[in-house]
mmCIF file with all atom_site columns, C-alpha atoms in Angstrom:
data_model
loop_
_atom_site.group_PDB
_atom_site.id
_atom_site.type_symbol
_atom_site.label_atom_id
_atom_site.label_alt_id
_atom_site.label_comp_id
_atom_site.label_asym_id
_atom_site.label_entity_id
_atom_site.label_seq_id
_atom_site.pdbx_PDB_ins_code
_atom_site.Cartn_x
_atom_site.Cartn_y
_atom_site.Cartn_z
_atom_site.occupancy
_atom_site.B_iso_or_equiv
_atom_site.pdbx_formal_charge
_atom_site.auth_seq_id
_atom_site.auth_comp_id
_atom_site.auth_asym_id
_atom_site.auth_atom_id
_atom_site.pdbx_PDB_model_num
ATOM 1   C CA . UNK A 1 1   ? -61.650 -77.005 94.674  1.00 49.00 ? 1   UNK A CA 1
ATOM 2   C CA . UNK A 1 2   ? -58.457 -78.706 95.820  1.00 53.00 ? 2   UNK A CA 1
ATOM 3   C CA . UNK A 1 3   ? -57.430 -78.022 99.397  1.00 62.00 ? 3   UNK A CA 1
ATOM 4   C CA . UNK A 1 4   ? -54.267 -75.881 99.306  1.00 68.00 ? 4   UNK A CA 1
ATOM 5   C CA . UNK A 1 5   ? -51.416 -76.452 101.761 1.00 76.00 ? 5   UNK A CA 1
ATOM 6   C CA . UNK A 1 6   ? -48.637 -74.270 102.903 1.00 88.00 ? 6   UNK A CA 1
ATOM 7   C CA . UNK A 1 7   ? -48.419 -70.785 104.576 1.00 93.00 ? 7   UNK A CA 1
ATOM 8   C CA . UNK A 1 8   ? -50.992 -68.136 103.853 1.00 94.00 ? 8   UNK A CA 1
ATOM 9   C CA . UNK A 1 9   ? -48.840 -66.319 101.216 1.00 94.00 ? 9   UNK A CA 1
ATOM 10  C CA . UNK A 1 10  ? -48.109 -69.623 99.457  1.00 94.00 ? 10  UNK A CA 1
ATOM 11  C CA . UNK A 1 11  ? -51.869 -70.537 99.442  1.00 95.00 ? 11  UNK A CA 1
ATOM 12  C CA . UNK A 1 12  ? -52.819 -67.107 98.254  1.00 96.00 ? 12  UNK A CA 1
ATOM 13  C CA . UNK A 1 13  ? -50.290 -67.334 95.293  1.00 95.00 ? 13  UNK A CA 1
ATOM 14  C CA . UNK A 1 14  ? -51.441 -70.874 94.428  1.00 94.00 ? 14  UNK A CA 1
ATOM 15  C CA . UNK A 1 15  ? -55.035 -69.921 94.383  1.00 95.00 ? 15  UNK A CA 1
ATOM 16  C CA . UNK A 1 16  ? -54.371 -66.666 92.519  1.00 94.00 ? 16  UNK A CA 1
ATOM 17  C CA . UNK A 1 17  ? -52.364 -68.678 89.964  1.00 92.00 ? 17  UNK A CA 1
ATOM 18  C CA . UNK A 1 18  ? -55.186 -71.059 89.393  1.00 92.00 ? 18  UNK A CA 1
ATOM 19  C CA . UNK A 1 19  ? -57.904 -68.293 89.221  1.00 93.00 ? 19  UNK A CA 1
ATOM 20  C CA . UNK A 1 20  ? -55.706 -65.829 87.007  1.00 89.00 ? 20  UNK A CA 1
ATOM 21  C CA . UNK A 1 21  ? -54.759 -68.560 84.729  1.00 86.00 ? 21  UNK A CA 1
ATOM 22  C CA . UNK A 1 22  ? -58.329 -69.837 84.304  1.00 86.00 ? 22  UNK A CA 1
ATOM 23  C CA . UNK A 1 23  ? -60.319 -66.539 84.338  1.00 86.00 ? 23  UNK A CA 1
ATOM 24  C CA . UNK A 1 24  ? -57.843 -63.727 83.789  1.00 82.00 ? 24  UNK A CA 1
ATOM 25  C CA . UNK A 1 25  ? -57.028 -60.851 86.161  1.00 83.00 ? 25  UNK A CA 1
ATOM 26  C CA . UNK A 1 26  ? -60.076 -58.748 85.958  1.00 82.00 ? 26  UNK A CA 1
ATOM 27  C CA . UNK A 1 27  ? -62.612 -61.525 86.841  1.00 87.00 ? 27  UNK A CA 1
ATOM 28  C CA . UNK A 1 28  ? -60.871 -62.375 90.103  1.00 92.00 ? 28  UNK A CA 1
ATOM 29  C CA . UNK A 1 29  ? -62.109 -60.482 93.137  1.00 94.00 ? 29  UNK A CA 1
ATOM 30  C CA . UNK A 1 30  ? -60.452 -60.265 96.563  1.00 94.00 ? 30  UNK A CA 1
ATOM 31  C CA . UNK A 1 31  ? -63.512 -62.200 98.004  1.00 95.00 ? 31  UNK A CA 1
ATOM 32  C CA . UNK A 1 32  ? -63.163 -65.042 95.557  1.00 96.00 ? 32  UNK A CA 1
ATOM 33  C CA . UNK A 1 33  ? -59.311 -65.172 95.991  1.00 96.00 ? 33  UNK A CA 1
ATOM 34  C CA . UNK A 1 34  ? -59.531 -65.164 99.842  1.00 96.00 ? 34  UNK A CA 1
ATOM 35  C CA . UNK A 1 35  ? -62.134 -67.967 99.713  1.00 95.00 ? 35  UNK A CA 1
ATOM 36  C CA . UNK A 1 36  ? -59.993 -70.059 97.266  1.00 94.00 ? 36  UNK A CA 1
ATOM 37  C CA . UNK A 1 37  ? -56.979 -69.588 99.445  1.00 95.00 ? 37  UNK A CA 1
ATOM 38  C CA . UNK A 1 38  ? -58.813 -70.199 102.624 1.00 94.00 ? 38  UNK A CA 1
ATOM 39  C CA . UNK A 1 39  ? -57.778 -67.031 104.157 1.00 95.00 ? 39  UNK A CA 1
ATOM 40  C CA . UNK A 1 40  ? -59.687 -63.956 105.384 1.00 95.00 ? 40  UNK A CA 1
ATOM 41  C CA . UNK A 1 41  ? -59.499 -60.699 103.314 1.00 95.00 ? 41  UNK A CA 1
ATOM 42  C CA . UNK A 1 42  ? -57.534 -59.190 106.254 1.00 96.00 ? 42  UNK A CA 1
ATOM 43  C CA . UNK A 1 43  ? -54.950 -61.936 105.831 1.00 95.00 ? 43  UNK A CA 1
ATOM 44  C CA . UNK A 1 44  ? -54.930 -61.438 102.009 1.00 96.00 ? 44  UNK A CA 1
ATOM 45  C CA . UNK A 1 45  ? -54.197 -57.664 102.571 1.00 95.00 ? 45  UNK A CA 1
ATOM 46  C CA . UNK A 1 46  ? -51.587 -58.391 105.337 1.00 96.00 ? 46  UNK A CA 1
ATOM 47  C CA . UNK A 1 47  ? -49.375 -60.134 102.692 1.00 96.00 ? 47  UNK A CA 1
ATOM 48  C CA . UNK A 1 48  ? -50.520 -58.351 99.508  1.00 96.00 ? 48  UNK A CA 1
ATOM 49  C CA . UNK A 1 49  ? -51.572 -54.718 99.742  1.00 94.00 ? 49  UNK A CA 1
ATOM 50  C CA . UNK A 1 50  ? -53.368 -54.952 96.391  1.00 91.00 ? 50  UNK A CA 1
ATOM 51  C CA . UNK A 1 51  ? -54.487 -57.405 93.708  1.00 90.00 ? 51  UNK A CA 1
ATOM 52  C CA . UNK A 1 52  ? -51.640 -56.008 91.476  1.00 87.00 ? 52  UNK A CA 1
ATOM 53  C CA . UNK A 1 53  ? -49.188 -57.188 94.159  1.00 91.00 ? 53  UNK A CA 1
ATOM 54  C CA . UNK A 1 54  ? -50.822 -60.628 94.126  1.00 93.00 ? 54  UNK A CA 1
ATOM 55  C CA . UNK A 1 55  ? -50.528 -60.695 90.331  1.00 89.00 ? 55  UNK A CA 1
ATOM 56  C CA . UNK A 1 56  ? -46.884 -59.633 90.458  1.00 87.00 ? 56  UNK A CA 1
ATOM 57  C CA . UNK A 1 57  ? -46.118 -62.429 92.910  1.00 92.00 ? 57  UNK A CA 1
ATOM 58  C CA . UNK A 1 58  ? -47.822 -64.965 90.682  1.00 91.00 ? 58  UNK A CA 1
ATOM 59  C CA . UNK A 1 59  ? -45.842 -63.884 87.613  1.00 87.00 ? 59  UNK A CA 1
ATOM 60  C CA . UNK A 1 60  ? -42.621 -63.777 89.710  1.00 87.00 ? 60  UNK A CA 1
ATOM 61  C CA . UNK A 1 61  ? -43.111 -67.325 90.799  1.00 88.00 ? 61  UNK A CA 1
ATOM 62  C CA . UNK A 1 62  ? -43.721 -68.462 87.260  1.00 85.00 ? 62  UNK A CA 1
ATOM 63  C CA . UNK A 1 63  ? -40.512 -66.863 86.113  1.00 83.00 ? 63  UNK A CA 1
ATOM 64  C CA . UNK A 1 64  ? -38.608 -68.392 89.032  1.00 83.00 ? 64  UNK A CA 1
ATOM 65  C CA . UNK A 1 65  ? -39.687 -71.794 87.755  1.00 80.00 ? 65  UNK A CA 1
ATOM 66  C CA . UNK A 1 66  ? -38.248 -71.328 84.243  1.00 74.00 ? 66  UNK A CA 1
ATOM 67  C CA . UNK A 1 67  ? -35.103 -69.640 85.514  1.00 75.00 ? 67  UNK A CA 1
ATOM 68  C CA . UNK A 1 68  ? -34.191 -72.473 87.828  1.00 75.00 ? 68  UNK A CA 1
ATOM 69  C CA . UNK A 1 69  ? -31.202 -74.583 86.780  1.00 70.00 ? 69  UNK A CA 1
ATOM 70  C CA . UNK A 1 70  ? -29.657 -71.926 84.493  1.00 74.00 ? 70  UNK A CA 1
ATOM 71  C CA . UNK A 1 71  ? -25.844 -72.301 85.058  1.00 73.00 ? 71  UNK A CA 1
ATOM 72  C CA . UNK A 1 72  ? -24.419 -69.386 87.048  1.00 78.00 ? 72  UNK A CA 1
ATOM 73  C CA . UNK A 1 73  ? -20.667 -70.091 86.517  1.00 84.00 ? 73  UNK A CA 1
ATOM 74  C CA . UNK A 1 74  ? -19.682 -68.969 82.975  1.00 92.00 ? 74  UNK A CA 1
ATOM 75  C CA . UNK A 1 75  ? -15.950 -69.143 82.862  1.00 94.00 ? 75  UNK A CA 1
ATOM 76  C CA . UNK A 1 76  ? -15.532 -70.095 79.190  1.00 95.00 ? 76  UNK A CA 1
ATOM 77  C CA . UNK A 1 77  ? -17.282 -69.244 75.926  1.00 96.00 ? 77  UNK A CA 1
ATOM 78  C CA . UNK A 1 78  ? -18.759 -72.750 76.001  1.00 95.00 ? 78  UNK A CA 1
ATOM 79  C CA . UNK A 1 79  ? -20.159 -72.057 79.489  1.00 95.00 ? 79  UNK A CA 1
ATOM 80  C CA . UNK A 1 80  ? -21.667 -68.843 78.225  1.00 96.00 ? 80  UNK A CA 1
ATOM 81  C CA . UNK A 1 81  ? -23.353 -70.591 75.224  1.00 96.00 ? 81  UNK A CA 1
ATOM 82  C CA . UNK A 1 82  ? -24.574 -73.292 77.580  1.00 94.00 ? 82  UNK A CA 1
ATOM 83  C CA . UNK A 1 83  ? -26.207 -70.820 79.885  1.00 94.00 ? 83  UNK A CA 1
ATOM 84  C CA . UNK A 1 84  ? -27.977 -68.979 77.067  1.00 96.00 ? 84  UNK A CA 1
ATOM 85  C CA . UNK A 1 85  ? -29.181 -72.365 75.484  1.00 96.00 ? 85  UNK A CA 1
ATOM 86  C CA . UNK A 1 86  ? -30.363 -73.439 78.861  1.00 93.00 ? 86  UNK A CA 1
ATOM 87  C CA . UNK A 1 87  ? -32.226 -70.246 79.636  1.00 94.00 ? 87  UNK A CA 1
ATOM 88  C CA . UNK A 1 88  ? -33.864 -70.368 76.241  1.00 95.00 ? 88  UNK A CA 1
ATOM 89  C CA . UNK A 1 89  ? -34.821 -74.032 76.550  1.00 95.00 ? 89  UNK A CA 1
ATOM 90  C CA . UNK A 1 90  ? -36.426 -73.512 79.937  1.00 93.00 ? 90  UNK A CA 1
ATOM 91  C CA . UNK A 1 91  ? -38.271 -70.372 78.522  1.00 93.00 ? 91  UNK A CA 1
ATOM 92  C CA . UNK A 1 92  ? -39.591 -72.236 75.612  1.00 95.00 ? 92  UNK A CA 1
ATOM 93  C CA . UNK A 1 93  ? -40.686 -75.193 77.576  1.00 94.00 ? 93  UNK A CA 1
ATOM 94  C CA . UNK A 1 94  ? -42.456 -72.732 79.813  1.00 91.00 ? 94  UNK A CA 1
ATOM 95  C CA . UNK A 1 95  ? -44.234 -71.154 76.748  1.00 93.00 ? 95  UNK A CA 1
ATOM 96  C CA . UNK A 1 96  ? -45.265 -74.567 75.431  1.00 94.00 ? 96  UNK A CA 1
ATOM 97  C CA . UNK A 1 97  ? -47.600 -74.947 78.387  1.00 91.00 ? 97  UNK A CA 1
ATOM 98  C CA . UNK A 1 98  ? -51.172 -74.722 77.473  1.00 90.00 ? 98  UNK A CA 1
ATOM 99  C CA . UNK A 1 99  ? -52.117 -72.882 80.533  1.00 88.00 ? 99  UNK A CA 1
ATOM 100 C CA . UNK A 1 100 ? -49.386 -70.301 79.889  1.00 88.00 ? 100 UNK A CA 1
ATOM 101 C CA . UNK A 1 101 ? -50.627 -69.839 76.417  1.00 89.00 ? 101 UNK A CA 1
ATOM 102 C CA . UNK A 1 102 ? -54.154 -69.377 77.665  1.00 86.00 ? 102 UNK A CA 1
ATOM 103 C CA . UNK A 1 103 ? -53.071 -67.046 80.284  1.00 85.00 ? 103 UNK A CA 1
ATOM 104 C CA . UNK A 1 104 ? -51.063 -64.805 78.023  1.00 86.00 ? 104 UNK A CA 1
ATOM 105 C CA . UNK A 1 105 ? -54.141 -64.729 75.617  1.00 85.00 ? 105 UNK A CA 1
ATOM 106 C CA . UNK A 1 106 ? -56.243 -63.509 78.606  1.00 83.00 ? 106 UNK A CA 1
ATOM 107 C CA . UNK A 1 107 ? -53.679 -60.815 79.453  1.00 83.00 ? 107 UNK A CA 1
ATOM 108 C CA . UNK A 1 108 ? -53.554 -59.565 75.989  1.00 83.00 ? 108 UNK A CA 1
ATOM 109 C CA . UNK A 1 109 ? -57.339 -59.330 75.926  1.00 82.00 ? 109 UNK A CA 1
ATOM 110 C CA . UNK A 1 110 ? -57.459 -57.447 79.218  1.00 81.00 ? 110 UNK A CA 1
ATOM 111 C CA . UNK A 1 111 ? -54.587 -55.090 78.330  1.00 80.00 ? 111 UNK A CA 1
ATOM 112 C CA . UNK A 1 112 ? -56.427 -52.495 76.405  1.00 82.00 ? 112 UNK A CA 1
ATOM 113 C CA . UNK A 1 113 ? -59.153 -52.012 78.971  1.00 82.00 ? 113 UNK A CA 1
ATOM 114 C CA . UNK A 1 114 ? -56.819 -52.170 81.918  1.00 81.00 ? 114 UNK A CA 1
ATOM 115 C CA . UNK A 1 115 ? -53.460 -50.474 81.178  1.00 85.00 ? 115 UNK A CA 1
ATOM 116 C CA . UNK A 1 116 ? -52.309 -50.891 84.772  1.00 84.00 ? 116 UNK A CA 1
ATOM 117 C CA . UNK A 1 117 ? -52.700 -54.664 84.491  1.00 81.00 ? 117 UNK A CA 1
ATOM 118 C CA . UNK A 1 118 ? -50.752 -54.523 81.102  1.00 83.00 ? 118 UNK A CA 1
ATOM 119 C CA . UNK A 1 119 ? -47.903 -52.626 82.734  1.00 86.00 ? 119 UNK A CA 1
ATOM 120 C CA . UNK A 1 120 ? -47.643 -54.996 85.617  1.00 83.00 ? 120 UNK A CA 1
ATOM 121 C CA . UNK A 1 121 ? -47.783 -57.990 83.257  1.00 84.00 ? 121 UNK A CA 1
ATOM 122 C CA . UNK A 1 122 ? -45.115 -56.572 81.049  1.00 87.00 ? 122 UNK A CA 1
ATOM 123 C CA . UNK A 1 123 ? -42.798 -55.556 83.789  1.00 85.00 ? 123 UNK A CA 1
ATOM 124 C CA . UNK A 1 124 ? -43.179 -58.855 85.659  1.00 82.00 ? 124 UNK A CA 1
ATOM 125 C CA . UNK A 1 125 ? -42.936 -61.162 82.700  1.00 84.00 ? 125 UNK A CA 1
ATOM 126 C CA . UNK A 1 126 ? -41.271 -59.479 79.685  1.00 88.00 ? 126 UNK A CA 1
ATOM 127 C CA . UNK A 1 127 ? -39.338 -56.886 81.662  1.00 89.00 ? 127 UNK A CA 1
ATOM 128 C CA . UNK A 1 128 ? -37.863 -59.467 84.176  1.00 87.00 ? 128 UNK A CA 1
ATOM 129 C CA . UNK A 1 129 ? -36.957 -61.896 81.408  1.00 90.00 ? 129 UNK A CA 1
ATOM 130 C CA . UNK A 1 130 ? -35.197 -59.138 79.395  1.00 92.00 ? 130 UNK A CA 1
ATOM 131 C CA . UNK A 1 131 ? -33.316 -57.871 82.491  1.00 91.00 ? 131 UNK A CA 1
ATOM 132 C CA . UNK A 1 132 ? -32.125 -61.510 83.459  1.00 90.00 ? 132 UNK A CA 1
ATOM 133 C CA . UNK A 1 133 ? -31.138 -62.178 79.876  1.00 93.00 ? 133 UNK A CA 1
ATOM 134 C CA . UNK A 1 134 ? -29.349 -58.916 79.579  1.00 95.00 ? 134 UNK A CA 1
ATOM 135 C CA . UNK A 1 135 ? -27.300 -59.795 82.700  1.00 93.00 ? 135 UNK A CA 1
ATOM 136 C CA . UNK A 1 136 ? -26.146 -63.177 81.088  1.00 94.00 ? 136 UNK A CA 1
ATOM 137 C CA . UNK A 1 137 ? -25.316 -61.359 77.877  1.00 96.00 ? 137 UNK A CA 1
ATOM 138 C CA . UNK A 1 138 ? -23.458 -58.627 79.686  1.00 95.00 ? 138 UNK A CA 1
ATOM 139 C CA . UNK A 1 139 ? -21.294 -61.242 81.258  1.00 95.00 ? 139 UNK A CA 1
ATOM 140 C CA . UNK A 1 140 ? -20.478 -62.679 77.830  1.00 96.00 ? 140 UNK A CA 1
ATOM 141 C CA . UNK A 1 141 ? -19.645 -59.124 76.491  1.00 96.00 ? 141 UNK A CA 1
ATOM 142 C CA . UNK A 1 142 ? -17.490 -58.235 79.526  1.00 95.00 ? 142 UNK A CA 1
ATOM 143 C CA . UNK A 1 143 ? -15.534 -61.453 79.163  1.00 95.00 ? 143 UNK A CA 1
ATOM 144 C CA . UNK A 1 144 ? -15.036 -61.358 75.397  1.00 95.00 ? 144 UNK A CA 1
ATOM 145 C CA . UNK A 1 145 ? -17.334 -64.425 74.749  1.00 96.00 ? 145 UNK A CA 1
ATOM 146 C CA . UNK A 1 146 ? -19.542 -62.216 72.563  1.00 95.00 ? 146 UNK A CA 1
ATOM 147 C CA . UNK A 1 147 ? -18.555 -59.182 70.428  1.00 94.00 ? 147 UNK A CA 1
ATOM 148 C CA . UNK A 1 148 ? -21.273 -56.882 69.062  1.00 94.00 ? 148 UNK A CA 1
ATOM 149 C CA . UNK A 1 149 ? -21.890 -53.225 68.244  1.00 94.00 ? 149 UNK A CA 1
ATOM 150 C CA . UNK A 1 150 ? -25.477 -53.642 69.679  1.00 95.00 ? 150 UNK A CA 1
ATOM 151 C CA . UNK A 1 151 ? -26.133 -52.739 73.260  1.00 96.00 ? 151 UNK A CA 1
ATOM 152 C CA . UNK A 1 152 ? -26.856 -55.468 75.849  1.00 97.00 ? 152 UNK A CA 1
ATOM 153 C CA . UNK A 1 153 ? -30.590 -54.724 75.803  1.00 95.00 ? 153 UNK A CA 1
ATOM 154 C CA . UNK A 1 154 ? -30.746 -54.907 71.999  1.00 96.00 ? 154 UNK A CA 1
ATOM 155 C CA . UNK A 1 155 ? -28.935 -58.236 71.999  1.00 97.00 ? 155 UNK A CA 1
ATOM 156 C CA . UNK A 1 156 ? -31.418 -59.567 74.705  1.00 96.00 ? 156 UNK A CA 1
ATOM 157 C CA . UNK A 1 157 ? -34.438 -58.361 72.701  1.00 96.00 ? 157 UNK A CA 1
ATOM 158 C CA . UNK A 1 158 ? -33.021 -59.797 69.527  1.00 96.00 ? 158 UNK A CA 1
ATOM 159 C CA . UNK A 1 159 ? -32.454 -63.272 71.205  1.00 97.00 ? 159 UNK A CA 1
ATOM 160 C CA . UNK A 1 160 ? -35.873 -63.253 72.879  1.00 95.00 ? 160 UNK A CA 1
ATOM 161 C CA . UNK A 1 161 ? -37.377 -62.294 69.506  1.00 95.00 ? 161 UNK A CA 1
ATOM 162 C CA . UNK A 1 162 ? -35.617 -65.196 67.756  1.00 96.00 ? 162 UNK A CA 1
ATOM 163 C CA . UNK A 1 163 ? -36.715 -67.656 70.411  1.00 96.00 ? 163 UNK A CA 1
ATOM 164 C CA . UNK A 1 164 ? -40.325 -66.699 70.434  1.00 94.00 ? 164 UNK A CA 1
ATOM 165 C CA . UNK A 1 165 ? -40.654 -65.724 66.787  1.00 92.00 ? 165 UNK A CA 1
ATOM 166 C CA . UNK A 1 166 ? -43.914 -66.329 65.110  1.00 93.00 ? 166 UNK A CA 1
ATOM 167 C CA . UNK A 1 167 ? -44.428 -69.636 66.867  1.00 93.00 ? 167 UNK A CA 1
ATOM 168 C CA . UNK A 1 168 ? -45.767 -68.108 70.093  1.00 91.00 ? 168 UNK A CA 1
ATOM 169 C CA . UNK A 1 169 ? -48.050 -65.810 67.992  1.00 90.00 ? 169 UNK A CA 1
ATOM 170 C CA . UNK A 1 170 ? -49.399 -68.913 66.331  1.00 93.00 ? 170 UNK A CA 1
ATOM 171 C CA . UNK A 1 171 ? -50.218 -70.418 69.617  1.00 92.00 ? 171 UNK A CA 1
ATOM 172 C CA . UNK A 1 172 ? -52.008 -67.243 70.692  1.00 87.00 ? 172 UNK A CA 1
ATOM 173 C CA . UNK A 1 173 ? -54.130 -67.358 67.624  1.00 89.00 ? 173 UNK A CA 1
ATOM 174 C CA . UNK A 1 174 ? -54.908 -71.078 68.256  1.00 88.00 ? 174 UNK A CA 1
ATOM 175 C CA . UNK A 1 175 ? -53.154 -72.255 65.169  1.00 92.00 ? 175 UNK A CA 1
ATOM 176 C CA . UNK A 1 176 ? -50.947 -74.622 67.187  1.00 91.00 ? 176 UNK A CA 1
ATOM 177 C CA . UNK A 1 177 ? -51.106 -76.108 70.609  1.00 90.00 ? 177 UNK A CA 1
ATOM 178 C CA . UNK A 1 178 ? -47.323 -76.646 70.941  1.00 93.00 ? 178 UNK A CA 1
ATOM 179 C CA . UNK A 1 179 ? -45.390 -73.785 69.496  1.00 95.00 ? 179 UNK A CA 1
ATOM 180 C CA . UNK A 1 180 ? -41.968 -75.223 70.157  1.00 96.00 ? 180 UNK A CA 1
ATOM 181 C CA . UNK A 1 181 ? -41.718 -78.926 69.129  1.00 94.00 ? 181 UNK A CA 1
ATOM 182 C CA . UNK A 1 182 ? -38.014 -79.150 69.990  1.00 97.00 ? 182 UNK A CA 1
ATOM 183 C CA . UNK A 1 183 ? -37.267 -76.423 72.567  1.00 97.00 ? 183 UNK A CA 1
ATOM 184 C CA . UNK A 1 184 ? -33.545 -77.241 73.028  1.00 97.00 ? 184 UNK A CA 1
ATOM 185 C CA . UNK A 1 185 ? -32.726 -77.514 69.448  1.00 98.00 ? 185 UNK A CA 1
ATOM 186 C CA . UNK A 1 186 ? -34.551 -74.277 68.707  1.00 97.00 ? 186 UNK A CA 1
ATOM 187 C CA . UNK A 1 187 ? -32.793 -72.513 71.519  1.00 97.00 ? 187 UNK A CA 1
ATOM 188 C CA . UNK A 1 188 ? -29.408 -73.834 70.361  1.00 97.00 ? 188 UNK A CA 1
ATOM 189 C CA . UNK A 1 189 ? -30.031 -72.503 66.778  1.00 97.00 ? 189 UNK A CA 1
ATOM 190 C CA . UNK A 1 190 ? -31.108 -69.163 67.973  1.00 97.00 ? 190 UNK A CA 1
ATOM 191 C CA . UNK A 1 191 ? -28.096 -68.751 70.345  1.00 97.00 ? 191 UNK A CA 1
ATOM 192 C CA . UNK A 1 192 ? -25.653 -69.763 67.666  1.00 96.00 ? 192 UNK A CA 1
ATOM 193 C CA . UNK A 1 193 ? -27.197 -67.235 65.267  1.00 95.00 ? 193 UNK A CA 1
ATOM 194 C CA . UNK A 1 194 ? -26.690 -64.587 67.893  1.00 95.00 ? 194 UNK A CA 1
ATOM 195 C CA . UNK A 1 195 ? -23.066 -65.624 68.612  1.00 94.00 ? 195 UNK A CA 1
ATOM 196 C CA . UNK A 1 196 ? -22.220 -65.628 64.938  1.00 90.00 ? 196 UNK A CA 1
ATOM 197 C CA . UNK A 1 197 ? -23.650 -62.098 64.254  1.00 76.00 ? 197 UNK A CA 1
#
């Protein structure tokens, strides 16, 4: 076990990430997590009232990583397209990681037996991604960079569906280790398809 550095919450999140990604949510106890993070159970509960809260913090931290660097200023249609492409490229690079593929597989396996974990995973991962992407798309619609009869949420779902497509499913099934060979090029193609529709 590698020695973790940082504040207690940072150590808890880092240890939880390693444990959740390696074993899934259900197999990680508070005792194990506290020991891995080098904190007491009281300290664990001081910062996170439940394992679901720890789980949510881990997922939020992962999404923060792939959202970083997405252009915030979108003054022109080209800026808007760049922001969408960048967001998609970051997402696809994130989904290309073998540990993310493995973690998602574990979450899907646990989802039926543990609906609360499934809801938390969906809200933290897919729900937040849809919300953030919807905000970018809303900016494009509000400024006339994109015209569509679909709602903002429908457009976000459509773009996410194009980005992930069957490639991420193939990774879940073990048919490929790298679902997105050229993330930026694939993101660009999907964004251009959306903008032309």
